[in-house]
Amino acid sequence: MPRYAMVIDQRRCVACMACVVACKRENDVPEEHFRTRVVEVIEGEFPKLRMELRSELCNHCDNAPCVSNCPTGASHHSEDGTVQINRTKCVGCKACVAACPYNARYMDPEVGFADKCTFCEHRLKEGKEPACVATCIGKSRIFGDLDDPKSNVSMILKEHDAHVLLKEAGTEPKVYYIKKFGKAV
Amino acid sequence: MGITRRDFLKYTGLASASAGVAGVPYFKSVMAMGTKPEKEATYVNTFCEICFWNCGAVAKVVDGKVVKLEGQPGNPASKGKLCARGNAGMGSLYDPDRLKTPMLNVGKRGEPKWKKVSWDEALTFIAGKMAKIKETYGPEAVSLISHGTGGSFWKELLYAYGSHNYTAPSFAQCRGPRDIGYLVTFGAAPGSPEQIDMGNSKFIVLIGSHLGENAHNSQVQDFVDGISKGAKLLVVDPRFSIAAGKANWWLPIRPGTDMALLLAWINVIVNEELYDREYIGKYAMGLNELKAEVAQYTPEWAAQETDIPAATIVATAREMARYKPGVVIHPGRHTAWYGDDTQRGRAMAILTALLGAWGREGGNFFPTKEKGTIAPYPNIPALPEPEKPNLTGSWPYALEATTTAMRATTISGDPYPVKGWLVYGSNIMKTMPNQKETIEALRKLDLVVVVDIMPFEHIDWADVVLPEATYLERYDDIKVGKGKSLMYAIRQPVVQPMFESKPSWWIVKELSRKMGLEAYFPWKDMEENIKTRLEAAGVSFEELKKKGTIGFPDTAKPFITADNEPEFGTDSGKIELYSKALKDKGFDPVPKYTRPEMPPSGYFRLIYGRSPLHTFSRTTNNQWLAELYGENVLWLSARKAQSLGLKNGEYVVLENQDGAKSNKIKVKATERIREDCVYMVHGFGNRSKDLTRAYNKGADDQSLITRYAVDPLMGGTGMRVNFVKIVKEA
Amino acid sequence: MEITITGANALTYPHMHVWDWRIAVYLFLGGITAGLLVMSAIANLRKSKMVEADKACCVKGPMLAPFILAVGMFFIMLDVERKFNSFWFFLSFQPLSPMSWGAWGVGLIIPVSFLYGLSVVPAEMKGWLRFDVLKKLSDRLNPHMRILAKINFGLGIFLGIYTGILLSAFVARPLWNSSVLPVLFLTSALSTGAALAIILAKRSAVKLFFTKIDIWLLSAEIVAIVLFFYGHYTSTAPQRASIMPFFSFSSEYFWYGTSILLISILLPLALVMKLMEVKEEHGENLSQSALMKMKLSAVMVLIGGFIIRLAFVYAGQLSSLGGGVAGL
Ligand SMILES: Nc1nc2c(c(=O)[nH]1)N[C@H]1C(S)=C(S)[C@@H](COP(=O)(O)OP(=O)(O)OC[C@H]3O[C@@H](n4cnc5c(=O)[nH]c(N)nc54)[C@H](O)[C@@H]3O)O[C@H]1N2
Ligand SMILES: Nc1nc2c(c(=O)[nH]1)N[C@H]1C(S)=C(S)[C@@H](COP(=O)(O)OP(=O)(O)OC[C@H]3O[C@@H](n4cnc5c(=O)[nH]c(N)nc54)[C@H](O)[C@@H]3O)O[C@H]1N2
Ligand code: SF4
Ligand code: SF4
Ligand code: SF4
Ligand code: SF4
Ligand code: SF4
Ligand SMILES: [Mo]
């Protein structure tokens, strides 16, 4: 069994939003709802500015509070280490939404189940990369199997100091970030 | 089921071979929990038309609906990816506000009353009017404004009718100035897509060019590849653009003074002899004249003009010279800024030449010299020669009739009357500066035909509106791409046209019959046309359909080598640092700086640009783009906002120097912009009530661009010459 | 710092709002139930001079408890998005999910407290039970009142703590994520339970008895509130930021400021009133004014308790580990 993970090379992100739209179409995400987003952070004062571009999505945490807080087992870990939602079991209590430190979830406005990024499970089964990765204009999003030492994510993580978001939450995310700032000077 | 990088690559290879197989069933896996039954998906190749990069795309169709669009791996414009807008392409196909039937305006121009009519009625009406105009004024009295692939059919019709007054906003409002600047210098334009080797560059200079926000797909990919491989990046922009956020040097220049910076850079490079001596010696002429002319443009002087410290100017000049010749001076694309734009383009070309970057790896590459084998359809009669010159205005370097000259002539009747406009794929209210002038011209016309897919505000000025099928529903001409190597791409219908919309090839063919010009369109339909021409060229139609794109990598000869010596299409056959041709025509042979007018106190210069989520106005009603960026905002220096008592998110109205007022727009108080200008994304503030999502959202930069600076060489319309003040009540 | 987010969900940006007053009502009613069960158990287990041995002195409380909890349950069902799916709550038990504990707990407490309620019904009140089955059941249960009281004491404590743990388990929400919160909610549950018991009780001795207990509980609650805010103030940046809505007194946070103001008036005032009540000399029958005062202070405790639930449910959702922005 693989253990899927994503590495986000922030220096390669250009805030083009292709990932955001691709995800919406691939997963038929309801209007005004999103599984991934792009955050632009500007620090400093004109003209000494610094920009961080960060795309965010579900971290498929190893220690996922959304899973532990789910009263029905609807939110669960799949064998491949991803966090998935069994829609039939979901009662729509929203505990998982409140539990996620990354605000990665939303409630389906029509049927009322919790939803979020699936790492494009259905595409993985077809041997394709997640939609956001496939279309990433900056090749900022990199996807692969942590258990395979030769996978691109394993290699990149070996070579770079990666960090995760809100490490202090203890969630053990599987979305890693490298090269936080684009600026070299 | 471990997926390794190799597997992914395998998939990519596989996809290029089979994903495009139109009609081959492909089973979609079950949704996360299997609530949805398995549905068959088909994949059809086409190319995108949400902007003119025309990326190769694969459309996934389920139940007869386009559910997903992806990049074709083998296509050089997409490289397997689509930008945000391309990903949302089906938004224009399924826009409920689309134009659905041909319509006749039975009210007044500008205050239309629409009557739905049949195609036959609409086309008969147009043919009748055009016959009358030809009879009374001659064929050149009809002109075409066209932006988009389907415009090629309309151009053919226009030429067959006898007029060469074909205009495109992509010249005078877009890349015309820089094309001429490079043409004068190198004898060749920098190309579209720009022939720059950013992926292998050591040093990239962006002047304006806001890559990332400007989302020209493969170009942005190359840009990111370049900087991740370690290329140094220098961005000149009054605004901290996304690209500036990645830059080693961000020079927040005083808007309108780029020429001073360029000339000072040239000054340093020439005086310190940092240029590529061998290259210049071999390929260029006029170095001494250049040196003499730029002597006055010292870094200290430029610092005063540009608000960039002299030391920075010197340091950056040395730095780019250090990495020569692998330097990309991005030629820019939308360059109709201040009226001196062709000369600014020339200064950029000269800088490129000094660094020896033209024809060098990591600099500018040569496009393939291969012409391609696709010939016109056989047995098309010779086109009539126009009797009168086309409307290039008084500008010697206007290579084609320009939108603005055509508009001016329509108003003045000089040198001859213009009585009919065919408007294809261009929202002329948003595209051309000074809307009042456009309206004045429109009122003088006997015929206004708009061919469009959406009811943007310009249709209000039409007599006839023709609903075109969107790019996902039609054939268009074969795309012949000439980047490093030659490529052919196909556009084919992914789904059948909705409503009564029709592709341009069909409309034009039908219209030609009514105009007695059917001999020029002898093919049965576009499929037959493409097939015939491809087969004559030895390319399989079926294969192109299957693959979407066929490339010929061995046609590339991108860089100067011993057996690939460059040719320069200039008078001297060399790179002209000094241009005698310009001097003979009464222009500066070496670019000179003239200080642009600066905003009076209390006013800001209005500048504008792109959102990665929109293409001009055309996407503003797209469901999947509007939900992410539904209205534009006014970038205003945080300090200025504070002193004006304006809060982030507050609505304001802008008023320009001529008293023109904008729609209301939200303030974005930010550190990311200079204090002397305000910025907004172009394309918003749509006034058509038929646009459910876009109506009245945000402000229209064009409504504030009541004046423009005309480029004396080629008639480009500099549009960053307007000043606005902020009126609080909104 | 300027932050621009493209693709944020309204549910979580600019701040999360998944739960509203319905959850607050649920927590409040759950708390009251817990308090009623615990208070009545104490009263009924105490060797009392007021009633004969093995007879309950506190009757209405236990009888009402399951119904109050059921109403609370009704409110949480109002909040759940897929009501027809709620049987899934009971098709699995998730040991790490407080909500699963809650579902099973409430599912257990309603019937068990109902039995307890039946067991306290004295002979003269059996008429209330209407149905013969119930009367018979009540007769059978009367002798087991003490054991049922003990069980319900335990369940009451569990329920009271649970209402706090439900929120405090969310690491993601720094305002809630505190071990003081369950203590605070428990003390508040008990004090509101005692308050309701005071209102319900007929005999002045019982009323006074609960008043005395409530003095301790209220004091504990006030200490817990102070400790809670002190703890957050001296903790990590997100925790410190999370209590700011209560103390910023800006128009944006008007209701949070108001709630903390109300709590800090109502609870101490009720405490003082109660202190005065127990100091006064009371006969077998309370005077009209003494009765009024007792009811008033009890109502103040109830209102205070409800405000605490409301304020915490809402304010907790404003807080986030990323310091208040959805993008972290
Ligand atoms: N997403 C998206 N991408 C597009 C398009 C689109 O519609 N949407 N359109 C495409 C087309 S047709 C074109 S022509 C291009 C246009 O895109 P570009 O060619 O990149 O346009 P510019 O006008 O060079 O760039 C706009 C930038 O110039 C800065 N600027 C303003 N005034 C000045 C100045 O005086 N000096 C300098 N140095 N900078 C200045 C602005 O702050 C802004 O960041 O984009 C193409 N790409
Ligand atoms: N103020 C200001 N003016 C500008 C610019 C700016 O940044 N600011 N940018 C300039 C530049 S660089 C350019 S290239 C031009 C762009 O100018 P245009 O290309 O004219 O831009 P749009 O406003 O997008 O208008 C496009 C029209 O084409 C229609 N359309 C879209 N798809 C199709 C189709 O498939 N078939 C047909 N028949 N119609 C279609 C749309 O509905 C819309 O009405 O504008 C120029 N003008
Ligand atoms: S990011 Fe949030 S939703 Fe995703 S696994 Fe972690 S806690 Fe759960
Ligand atoms: S909303 Fe659904 S997935 Fe989320 S915790 Fe409740 S039952 Fe589980
Ligand atoms: S992996 Fe799939 S579901 Fe997750 S953000 Fe990317 S596209 Fe969306
Ligand atoms: S597609 Fe890639 S580069 Fe573009 S915004 Fe998303 S992560 Fe960044
Ligand atoms: S750059 Fe984007 S919008 Fe333009 S053609 Fe390519 S995918 Fe379409
Ligand atoms: Mo353009």
XYZ file of C-alpha atoms in Angstrom, chain A residues 17 20 32-44 54 56 65 67-73 87-107 111-113 165-166 168-169, chain C residues 1-13 16 18-19 22 79-83 85-89 92-100 103-104 166 169-173 176 238 320-322 325-328:
106
model
C -5.319 29.643 -9.561
C -8.392 25.934 -7.688
C -19.012 28.938 -3.862
C -17.294 25.946 -2.255
C -13.646 24.972 -2.627
C -11.366 22.106 -1.758
C -8.192 24.026 -2.323
C -7.209 27.649 -2.152
C -4.270 29.926 -2.693
C -3.099 32.258 0.033
C -0.982 35.324 -0.706
C 0.812 36.781 2.271
C 2.608 40.105 2.010
C 4.947 41.246 4.742
C 6.751 44.536 5.111
C 0.877 29.082 -0.510
C -3.606 24.871 0.714
C -8.582 15.363 14.402
C -11.261 11.515 11.967
C -11.002 11.226 15.732
C -13.847 13.696 16.229
C -16.189 12.049 13.769
C -18.957 10.319 15.737
C -19.922 7.826 13.054
C -16.683 6.775 11.434
C -20.900 9.990 2.556
C -23.575 7.501 3.527
C -22.351 7.375 7.101
C -22.125 11.131 7.455
C -24.822 12.684 9.637
C -23.749 16.237 8.958
C -22.843 17.085 12.536
C -19.959 19.327 11.435
C -17.657 18.152 14.222
C -15.005 17.409 11.631
C -15.242 20.916 10.226
C -14.697 22.331 13.685
C -11.923 19.853 14.351
C -9.803 20.615 11.325
C -7.149 23.192 12.234
C -6.647 23.899 8.539
C -10.233 24.743 7.704
C -9.981 22.254 4.900
C -13.594 21.135 4.974
C -16.975 22.378 3.917
C -20.500 21.032 4.086
C -27.120 16.949 0.647
C -25.440 18.103 3.836
C -22.477 15.778 4.106
C 1.451 23.865 8.435
C 0.612 24.273 12.134
C 2.089 22.526 16.828
C -1.369 21.091 16.240
C 0.692 41.733 6.850
C -1.719 41.534 3.931
C -3.498 38.305 3.245
C -5.490 37.506 0.144
C -7.192 34.161 -0.169
C -8.653 32.863 -3.380
C -10.931 29.897 -2.921
C -11.915 30.306 0.722
C -15.135 28.729 1.940
C -17.681 30.994 3.575
C -18.206 28.293 6.211
C -14.702 28.803 7.552
C -13.633 32.217 6.317
C -15.705 29.336 11.087
C -20.664 25.708 11.870
C -22.751 25.867 15.015
C -29.084 25.390 18.717
C -28.562 21.273 13.802
C -27.529 18.014 12.207
C -27.648 18.376 8.422
C -28.721 14.872 7.564
C -31.377 14.027 10.104
C -28.976 9.582 8.580
C -28.658 10.027 12.320
C -29.112 6.333 13.026
C -25.451 6.124 12.048
C -24.658 7.659 15.432
C -20.739 2.537 15.559
C -18.952 3.723 18.615
C -15.988 5.989 18.106
C -13.971 6.001 21.310
C -12.048 9.144 20.389
C -15.063 11.183 19.393
C -16.737 13.107 22.217
C -19.780 13.390 20.037
C -20.017 9.617 19.789
C -24.750 10.256 21.426
C -24.419 6.981 23.287
C -17.420 18.238 23.297
C -11.551 18.388 22.304
C -11.067 20.666 19.312
C -7.382 21.443 19.169
C -8.244 23.565 16.176
C -10.254 26.052 18.259
C -12.364 25.769 23.480
C -3.681 31.847 19.480
C -8.275 29.461 15.156
C -4.761 28.184 15.482
C -3.705 30.289 12.537
C -7.456 33.573 9.326
C -8.593 30.591 7.355
C -5.342 30.544 5.484
C -2.864 29.668 8.102
